[in-house]
CSV table of N, CA and C in Angstrom, one decimal:
chain,number,residue,atom,x,y,z
A,228,MET,N,-55.0,-0.8,207.9
A,228,MET,CA,-53.9,-0.6,207.1
A,228,MET,C,-52.7,-1.2,207.9
A,229,VAL,N,-51.9,-1.9,207.4
A,229,VAL,CA,-50.7,-2.6,208.1
A,229,VAL,C,-49.4,-1.9,207.6
A,230,VAL,N,-48.6,-1.5,208.5
A,230,VAL,CA,-47.4,-0.9,208.1
A,230,VAL,C,-46.2,-1.5,208.8
A,231,VAL,N,-45.0,-1.3,208.2
A,231,VAL,CA,-43.8,-1.8,208.8
A,231,VAL,C,-43.0,-0.8,209.5
A,232,ASN,N,-42.8,-0.7,210.7
A,232,ASN,CA,-42.0,0.2,211.5
A,232,ASN,C,-40.5,-0.1,211.3
A,233,VAL,N,-39.8,0.5,210.3
A,233,VAL,CA,-38.5,0.2,209.9
A,233,VAL,C,-37.5,0.5,211.0
A,234,GLY,N,-37.9,1.3,212.1
A,234,GLY,CA,-37.0,1.5,213.1
A,234,GLY,C,-36.9,0.3,214.0
A,235,SER,N,-38.0,-0.6,214.0
A,235,SER,CA,-38.1,-1.7,215.0
A,235,SER,C,-37.6,-3.0,214.1
A,236,CYS,N,-37.6,-2.9,212.8
A,236,CYS,CA,-37.4,-4.1,211.9
A,236,CYS,C,-35.8,-4.5,212.0
A,237,ILE,N,-35.5,-5.5,212.3
A,237,ILE,CA,-34.2,-6.1,212.5
A,237,ILE,C,-33.6,-6.9,211.1
A,238,GLY,N,-34.6,-7.0,210.1
A,238,GLY,CA,-34.2,-7.6,208.9
A,238,GLY,C,-34.1,-9.0,209.0
A,239,CYS,N,-34.7,-9.7,209.9
A,239,CYS,CA,-34.6,-11.1,209.9
A,239,CYS,C,-35.3,-11.9,208.9
A,240,ARG,N,-36.2,-11.2,208.2
A,240,ARG,CA,-37.0,-11.7,207.0
A,240,ARG,C,-37.9,-12.9,207.3
A,241,ARG,N,-38.3,-13.1,208.6
A,241,ARG,CA,-39.3,-14.1,209.0
A,241,ARG,C,-40.5,-13.7,208.3
A,242,CYS,N,-41.0,-12.5,208.3
A,242,CYS,CA,-42.2,-12.1,207.7
A,242,CYS,C,-42.2,-12.6,206.2
A,243,GLU,N,-41.2,-12.4,205.6
A,243,GLU,CA,-41.1,-12.8,204.1
A,243,GLU,C,-41.0,-14.3,203.9
A,244,ARG,N,-40.3,-14.9,204.8
A,244,ARG,CA,-40.4,-16.4,204.8
A,244,ARG,C,-41.7,-17.0,204.9
A,245,SER,N,-42.3,-16.4,206.0
A,245,SER,CA,-43.5,-17.1,206.3
A,245,SER,C,-44.9,-16.7,205.5
A,246,CYS,N,-44.6,-15.7,204.6
A,246,CYS,CA,-45.7,-15.2,203.9
A,246,CYS,C,-46.1,-16.2,202.6
A,247,PRO,N,-47.2,-16.7,202.6
A,247,PRO,CA,-47.6,-17.7,201.6
A,247,PRO,C,-47.5,-17.1,200.1
A,248,ILE,N,-47.5,-15.8,200.1
A,248,ILE,CA,-47.4,-15.2,198.7
A,248,ILE,C,-46.0,-14.8,198.4
A,249,ASN,N,-45.1,-14.9,199.4
A,249,ASN,CA,-43.6,-14.5,199.1
A,249,ASN,C,-43.6,-13.1,199.2
A,250,GLY,N,-43.6,-12.4,200.2
A,250,GLY,CA,-43.7,-11.0,200.3
A,250,GLY,C,-42.6,-10.2,199.4
A,251,ILE,N,-42.8,-8.9,199.3
A,251,ILE,CA,-41.8,-8.1,198.6
A,251,ILE,C,-40.9,-7.4,199.5
A,252,THR,N,-39.7,-7.3,199.2
A,252,THR,CA,-38.7,-6.5,200.1
A,252,THR,C,-38.0,-5.5,199.3
A,253,PHE,N,-37.6,-4.3,200.0
A,253,PHE,CA,-36.8,-3.3,199.5
A,253,PHE,C,-35.8,-3.0,200.4
A,254,ASN,N,-34.6,-3.0,200.1
A,254,ASN,CA,-33.3,-2.7,200.9
A,254,ASN,C,-33.5,-3.5,202.2
A,255,GLU,N,-33.9,-4.7,202.3
A,255,GLU,CA,-34.1,-5.6,203.4
A,255,GLU,C,-35.4,-5.3,204.3
A,256,PHE,N,-36.1,-4.3,203.8
A,256,PHE,CA,-37.3,-4.0,204.6
A,256,PHE,C,-38.6,-4.5,203.8
A,257,PRO,N,-39.6,-5.1,204.6
A,257,PRO,CA,-40.7,-5.6,203.8
A,257,PRO,C,-41.6,-4.6,203.4
A,258,ILE,N,-42.1,-4.7,202.1
A,258,ILE,CA,-43.2,-3.8,201.5
A,258,ILE,C,-44.5,-4.4,201.7
A,259,LYS,N,-45.4,-3.8,202.4
A,259,LYS,CA,-46.6,-4.4,202.7
A,259,LYS,C,-47.7,-3.6,201.8
A,260,CYS,N,-48.6,-4.3,201.3
A,260,CYS,CA,-49.8,-3.7,200.7
A,260,CYS,C,-50.5,-2.8,201.7
A,261,MET,N,-50.9,-1.6,201.4
A,261,MET,CA,-51.7,-0.8,202.4
A,261,MET,C,-53.2,-1.1,202.4
A,262,HIS,N,-53.6,-1.9,201.5
A,262,HIS,CA,-55.0,-2.1,201.4
A,262,HIS,C,-55.8,-0.8,201.4
A,263,CYS,N,-55.4,0.2,200.6
A,263,CYS,CA,-55.8,1.5,200.6
A,263,CYS,C,-57.4,1.6,200.6
A,264,ASP,N,-57.9,2.7,201.1
A,264,ASP,CA,-59.4,2.8,200.9
A,264,ASP,C,-59.8,3.1,199.6
A,265,ARG,N,-59.1,3.9,199.0
A,265,ARG,CA,-59.3,4.2,197.6
A,265,ARG,C,-58.0,3.6,196.7
A,266,ASN,N,-58.3,2.3,196.6
A,266,ASN,CA,-57.1,1.4,196.0
A,266,ASN,C,-56.9,1.8,194.4
A,267,PRO,N,-55.8,2.4,194.1
A,267,PRO,CA,-55.6,2.6,192.8
A,267,PRO,C,-55.4,1.5,191.9
A,268,CYS,N,-54.9,0.4,192.5
A,268,CYS,CA,-54.6,-1.0,191.8
A,268,CYS,C,-55.9,-1.4,191.2
A,269,LEU,N,-56.9,-1.4,192.1
A,269,LEU,CA,-58.2,-1.9,191.9
A,269,LEU,C,-58.9,-1.2,190.6
A,270,TYR,N,-58.8,0.1,190.7
A,270,TYR,CA,-59.4,0.9,189.6
A,270,TYR,C,-58.5,0.9,188.3
A,271,ALA,N,-57.3,0.5,188.3
A,271,ALA,CA,-56.4,0.5,187.2
A,271,ALA,C,-56.6,-0.9,186.4
A,272,CYS,N,-57.1,-1.9,187.2
A,272,CYS,CA,-57.0,-3.3,186.6
A,272,CYS,C,-58.2,-3.3,185.6
A,273,PRO,N,-57.9,-3.6,184.3
A,273,PRO,CA,-58.9,-3.6,183.2
A,273,PRO,C,-59.8,-4.9,183.1
A,274,GLU,N,-59.3,-6.1,184.0
A,274,GLU,CA,-60.0,-7.2,183.9
A,274,GLU,C,-60.8,-7.5,185.3
A,275,ASN,N,-60.9,-6.5,186.1
A,275,ASN,CA,-61.4,-6.7,187.4
A,275,ASN,C,-61.0,-7.8,188.1
A,276,ALA,N,-59.6,-8.0,188.1
A,276,ALA,CA,-58.9,-9.1,188.7
A,276,ALA,C,-58.6,-8.8,190.2
A,277,ILE,N,-58.8,-7.6,190.7
A,277,ILE,CA,-58.5,-7.1,192.1
A,277,ILE,C,-59.9,-6.8,192.7
A,278,GLU,N,-60.0,-7.4,193.8
A,278,GLU,CA,-61.4,-7.0,194.6
A,278,GLU,C,-61.1,-6.9,196.1
A,279,ARG,N,-61.9,-6.2,196.8
A,279,ARG,CA,-61.8,-6.0,198.1
A,279,ARG,C,-62.6,-7.1,198.8
A,280,ILE,N,-62.0,-7.8,199.6
A,280,ILE,CA,-62.6,-8.9,200.3
A,280,ILE,C,-62.3,-8.9,201.8
A,281,ASN,N,-63.1,-8.9,202.7
A,281,ASN,CA,-62.9,-8.7,204.0
A,281,ASN,C,-62.1,-7.7,204.4
A,282,ASN,N,-62.4,-6.5,203.8
A,282,ASN,CA,-61.6,-5.3,203.9
A,282,ASN,C,-60.1,-5.3,203.5
A,283,LYS,N,-59.8,-6.3,202.6
A,283,LYS,CA,-58.3,-6.4,202.2
A,283,LYS,C,-58.5,-6.4,200.6
A,284,VAL,N,-57.5,-5.9,200.0
A,284,VAL,CA,-57.4,-5.8,198.5
A,284,VAL,C,-56.7,-7.0,198.1
A,285,VAL,N,-57.4,-7.9,197.2
A,285,VAL,CA,-57.0,-9.3,196.9
A,285,VAL,C,-56.9,-9.3,195.4
A,286,VAL,N,-55.8,-10.1,194.8
A,286,VAL,CA,-55.7,-10.4,193.4
A,286,VAL,C,-56.5,-11.7,193.1
A,287,ILE,N,-57.4,-11.7,192.2
A,287,ILE,CA,-58.0,-12.9,191.9
A,287,ILE,C,-57.1,-13.5,190.6
A,288,LYS,N,-56.3,-14.4,190.9
A,288,LYS,CA,-55.3,-14.9,190.0
A,288,LYS,C,-55.9,-15.4,188.6
A,289,ASP,N,-57.1,-16.0,188.7
A,289,ASP,CA,-57.8,-16.6,187.6
A,289,ASP,C,-58.2,-15.6,186.6
A,290,LYS,N,-58.5,-14.3,187.1
A,290,LYS,CA,-58.8,-13.2,186.2
A,290,LYS,C,-57.8,-12.4,185.7
A,291,CYS,N,-56.6,-12.6,186.5
A,291,CYS,CA,-55.5,-11.6,186.2
A,291,CYS,C,-54.7,-12.0,184.8
A,292,VAL,N,-54.4,-11.0,184.0
A,292,VAL,CA,-53.8,-11.4,182.7
A,292,VAL,C,-52.3,-10.9,182.7
A,293,GLY,N,-52.0,-10.3,183.9
A,293,GLY,CA,-50.5,-9.9,184.0
A,293,GLY,C,-50.1,-8.7,183.2
A,294,CYS,N,-51.1,-7.7,182.9
A,294,CYS,CA,-50.7,-6.6,182.2
A,294,CYS,C,-49.9,-5.5,183.0
A,295,GLY,N,-49.9,-5.7,184.3
A,295,GLY,CA,-49.0,-4.8,185.1
A,295,GLY,C,-49.5,-3.5,185.4
A,296,LEU,N,-50.7,-3.0,185.0
A,296,LEU,CA,-51.2,-1.8,185.3
A,296,LEU,C,-51.4,-1.5,186.6
A,297,CYS,N,-51.9,-2.5,187.5
A,297,CYS,CA,-51.8,-2.3,188.9
A,297,CYS,C,-50.6,-2.1,189.6
A,298,ALA,N,-49.5,-2.6,189.1
A,298,ALA,CA,-48.2,-2.5,189.7
A,298,ALA,C,-47.9,-1.0,189.4
A,299,LEU,N,-48.1,-0.5,188.1
A,299,LEU,CA,-47.8,0.8,187.9
A,299,LEU,C,-48.6,1.8,188.8
A,300,ALA,N,-49.9,1.5,189.1
A,300,ALA,CA,-50.8,2.3,189.8
A,300,ALA,C,-50.5,2.3,191.2
A,301,CYS,N,-49.8,1.4,191.9
A,301,CYS,CA,-49.6,1.2,193.2
A,301,CYS,C,-48.6,2.3,193.7
A,302,PRO,N,-49.0,3.1,194.6
A,302,PRO,CA,-48.0,4.2,195.0
A,302,PRO,C,-46.9,3.7,195.9
A,303,PHE,N,-47.1,2.4,196.4
A,303,PHE,CA,-46.1,1.9,197.5
A,303,PHE,C,-45.1,0.8,196.8
A,304,GLY,N,-45.4,0.4,195.6
A,304,GLY,CA,-44.6,-0.5,195.0
A,304,GLY,C,-44.8,-2.0,195.6
A,305,ALA,N,-46.0,-2.1,195.9
A,305,ALA,CA,-46.3,-3.5,196.7
A,305,ALA,C,-46.9,-4.5,195.8
A,306,ILE,N,-46.6,-4.4,194.4
A,306,ILE,CA,-47.2,-5.4,193.5
A,306,ILE,C,-46.1,-5.7,192.5
A,307,ARG,N,-45.9,-6.9,192.4
A,307,ARG,CA,-45.0,-7.5,191.3
A,307,ARG,C,-45.6,-8.1,190.3
A,308,ILE,N,-45.1,-8.4,189.1
A,308,ILE,CA,-45.7,-9.1,188.1
A,308,ILE,C,-44.8,-10.4,187.8
A,309,ASP,N,-45.3,-11.5,188.1
A,309,ASP,CA,-44.6,-12.8,187.7
A,309,ASP,C,-45.6,-13.6,186.9
A,310,GLY,N,-46.0,-13.3,185.8
A,310,GLY,CA,-47.2,-14.0,184.9
A,310,GLY,C,-48.4,-13.3,185.3
A,311,VAL,N,-48.7,-13.2,186.5
A,311,VAL,CA,-49.8,-12.5,187.2
A,311,VAL,C,-49.4,-11.5,188.2
A,312,ALA,N,-50.3,-10.7,188.7
A,312,ALA,CA,-50.0,-9.8,189.8
A,312,ALA,C,-49.9,-10.5,191.1
A,313,ILE,N,-48.8,-10.3,191.8
A,313,ILE,CA,-48.5,-11.0,193.1
A,313,ILE,C,-48.3,-9.7,194.2
A,314,LYS,N,-49.3,-9.9,195.1
A,314,LYS,CA,-49.1,-8.8,196.2
A,314,LYS,C,-49.7,-9.5,197.6
A,315,CYS,N,-49.5,-8.7,198.6
A,315,CYS,CA,-49.9,-9.1,199.9
A,315,CYS,C,-51.5,-9.2,199.8
A,316,ASN,N,-52.1,-10.2,200.4
A,316,ASN,CA,-53.6,-10.3,200.4
A,316,ASN,C,-54.2,-10.0,201.7
A,317,GLY,N,-53.2,-9.7,202.7
A,317,GLY,CA,-53.6,-9.3,204.0
A,317,GLY,C,-54.1,-10.6,204.8
A,318,CYS,N,-53.7,-11.7,204.3
A,318,CYS,CA,-54.2,-12.9,204.9
A,318,CYS,C,-55.8,-12.9,205.1
A,319,TYR,N,-56.5,-12.4,204.1
A,319,TYR,CA,-57.8,-12.1,204.3
A,319,TYR,C,-58.8,-13.1,204.9
A,320,LYS,N,-58.3,-14.4,204.8
A,320,LYS,CA,-59.1,-15.5,205.4
A,320,LYS,C,-58.7,-15.7,206.9
A,321,ARG,N,-57.8,-15.0,207.4
A,321,ARG,CA,-57.4,-15.2,208.8
A,321,ARG,C,-57.7,-14.0,209.7
A,322,ASP,N,-57.7,-14.2,211.0
A,322,ASP,CA,-58.1,-13.1,211.9
A,322,ASP,C,-56.8,-12.2,211.9
A,323,VAL,N,-55.6,-12.6,212.1
A,323,VAL,CA,-54.3,-12.0,212.2
A,323,VAL,C,-53.4,-12.4,211.1
A,324,GLU,N,-52.8,-11.3,210.4
A,324,GLU,CA,-51.8,-11.8,209.2
A,324,GLU,C,-50.7,-12.5,209.9
A,325,ILE,N,-50.1,-13.5,209.1
A,325,ILE,CA,-49.1,-14.4,209.5
A,325,ILE,C,-47.8,-13.5,209.8
A,326,CYS,N,-47.5,-12.6,208.8
A,326,CYS,CA,-46.3,-11.8,209.1
A,326,CYS,C,-46.2,-11.1,210.5
A,327,LYS,N,-47.4,-10.6,211.0
A,327,LYS,CA,-47.5,-10.0,212.3
A,327,LYS,C,-47.3,-11.1,213.5
A,328,GLU,N,-47.8,-12.3,213.2
A,328,GLU,CA,-47.6,-13.3,214.2
A,328,GLU,C,-46.1,-13.7,214.3
A,329,VAL,N,-45.4,-13.7,213.3
A,329,VAL,CA,-43.9,-14.2,213.4
A,329,VAL,C,-42.9,-13.1,213.6
A,330,CYS,N,-43.3,-11.9,213.6
A,330,CYS,CA,-42.3,-10.8,213.8
A,330,CYS,C,-42.0,-10.7,215.2
A,331,PRO,N,-40.6,-10.9,215.4
A,331,PRO,CA,-40.2,-11.0,216.9
A,331,PRO,C,-40.1,-9.7,217.5
A,332,THR,N,-40.0,-8.5,216.8
A,332,THR,CA,-39.9,-7.2,217.4
A,332,THR,C,-41.3,-6.5,217.3
A,333,GLY,N,-42.2,-7.1,216.6
A,333,GLY,CA,-43.5,-6.3,216.6
A,333,GLY,C,-43.4,-5.1,215.7
A,334,ALA,N,-42.6,-5.2,214.7
A,334,ALA,CA,-42.3,-4.1,213.8
A,334,ALA,C,-43.6,-3.9,212.7
A,335,ILE,N,-44.4,-5.0,212.5
A,335,ILE,CA,-45.5,-5.0,211.7
A,335,ILE,C,-46.7,-4.6,212.6
A,336,ASN,N,-47.3,-3.5,212.2
A,336,ASN,CA,-48.4,-3.0,213.2
A,336,ASN,C,-49.5,-2.5,212.2
A,337,ASN,N,-50.7,-2.4,212.9
A,337,ASN,CA,-51.8,-1.9,212.2
A,337,ASN,C,-51.5,-0.2,212.3
A,338,LEU,N,-51.7,0.6,211.3
A,338,LEU,CA,-51.5,1.9,211.4
A,338,LEU,C,-52.3,2.6,212.4
A,339,GLU,N,-53.5,2.1,212.6
A,339,GLU,CA,-54.5,2.8,213.5
A,339,GLU,C,-53.9,2.5,214.9
A,340,GLU,N,-53.2,1.4,215.2
A,340,GLU,CA,-52.5,1.3,216.6
A,340,GLU,C,-51.3,2.3,216.7
A,341,ILE,N,-50.6,2.4,215.7
A,341,ILE,CA,-49.5,3.5,215.7
A,341,ILE,C,-50.0,4.7,216.0
A,342,LEU,N,-51.0,5.1,215.2
A,342,LEU,CA,-51.7,6.6,215.4
A,342,LEU,C,-52.3,6.7,216.6
A,343,ASN,N,-53.0,5.8,217.1
A,343,ASN,CA,-53.6,5.9,218.5
A,343,ASN,C,-52.5,6.1,219.7
A,344,ASN,N,-51.5,5.3,219.4
A,344,ASN,CA,-50.4,5.4,220.4
A,344,ASN,C,-49.7,6.9,220.4
A,345,LYS,N,-49.5,7.3,219.3
A,345,LYS,CA,-48.9,8.7,219.0
A,345,LYS,C,-49.8,9.8,219.7
A,346,ILE,N,-51.2,9.5,219.4
A,346,ILE,CA,-52.2,10.5,219.8
A,346,ILE,C,-52.2,10.4,221.4
A,347,GLN,N,-52.2,9.2,221.9
A,347,GLN,CA,-52.1,9.0,223.4
A,347,GLN,C,-51.0,9.7,224.1
A,348,ASN,N,-49.8,9.5,223.3
A,348,ASN,CA,-48.4,10.1,223.9
A,348,ASN,C,-48.6,11.7,223.9
A,349,THR,N,-49.1,12.2,222.8
A,349,THR,CA,-49.3,13.7,222.7
A,349,THR,C,-50.3,14.1,223.8
A,350,VAL,N,-51.3,13.5,224.0
A,350,VAL,CA,-52.4,13.9,225.1
A,350,VAL,C,-51.6,13.9,226.5
A,351,ASN,N,-50.9,12.8,226.6
A,351,ASN,CA,-50.1,12.6,228.0
A,351,ASN,C,-49.2,13.8,228.2
A,352,LYS,N,-48.5,14.2,227.0
A,352,LYS,CA,-47.6,15.3,227.1
A,352,LYS,C,-48.5,16.7,227.5
A,353,PHE,N,-49.4,16.9,226.8
A,353,PHE,CA,-50.3,18.2,227.0
A,353,PHE,C,-50.7,18.1,228.6
A,354,ASN,N,-51.2,16.8,229.0
A,354,ASN,CA,-51.7,16.8,230.3
A,354,ASN,C,-50.6,17.1,231.3
A,355,LYS,N,-49.2,16.6,231.0
A,355,LYS,CA,-48.3,16.9,232.0
A,355,LYS,C,-48.0,18.5,231.9
A,356,LEU,N,-48.0,19.0,230.8
A,356,LEU,CA,-47.7,20.5,230.6
A,356,LEU,C,-48.8,21.4,231.4
A,357,TYR,N,-49.9,20.9,231.2
A,357,TYR,CA,-51.1,21.6,231.8
A,357,TYR,C,-51.1,21.6,233.3
A,358,TYR,N,-50.6,20.3,233.8
A,358,TYR,CA,-50.5,20.2,235.3
A,358,TYR,C,-49.4,20.9,235.8
A,359,LEU,N,-48.3,21.2,235.1
A,359,LEU,CA,-47.1,21.9,235.4
A,359,LEU,C,-47.5,23.4,235.4
A,360,TYR,N,-48.3,23.8,234.5
A,360,TYR,CA,-48.8,25.2,234.3
A,360,TYR,C,-49.8,25.6,235.4
A,361,ALA,N,-50.7,24.7,235.6
A,361,ALA,CA,-51.7,24.9,236.5
A,361,ALA,C,-51.2,25.0,238.0
A,362,ASN,N,-50.1,24.2,238.2
A,362,ASN,CA,-49.7,24.2,239.6
A,362,ASN,C,-48.6,25.2,239.8
A,363,ALA,N,-48.1,25.9,238.8
A,363,ALA,CA,-47.1,26.9,238.9
A,363,ALA,C,-47.5,28.1,239.5
A,364,LYS,N,-48.9,28.4,239.4
A,364,LYS,CA,-49.4,29.7,239.9
A,364,LYS,C,-49.4,29.8,241.4
């Protein structure tokens, strides 16, 4: 899952300009598809026009009829309808997403990286507290 750290985002819009799908923004911040494990958009699509490919949720434009049910089902507002559904496909044919490559501040990250960093910081703090407590005796 890829997320945008709005605290690091400077609003340069490089991610949006470089996105071959023309990404979606809200208040100058990019909205990325979360490629959910339980993707509501996929289940809402009556035409089976949304598939999971290479662990990314992808709209198959040839199947899409533009009904908008996927956009209604998306909890993140990451789908827009312009004749057909348009959303981030996670650059499913590439190793690294284009938006991540062009972001000058590294604001676009994998959620797993963010969570692992937070967990490591928490563990480090507990280790320091334990060290202080153990040596205070």
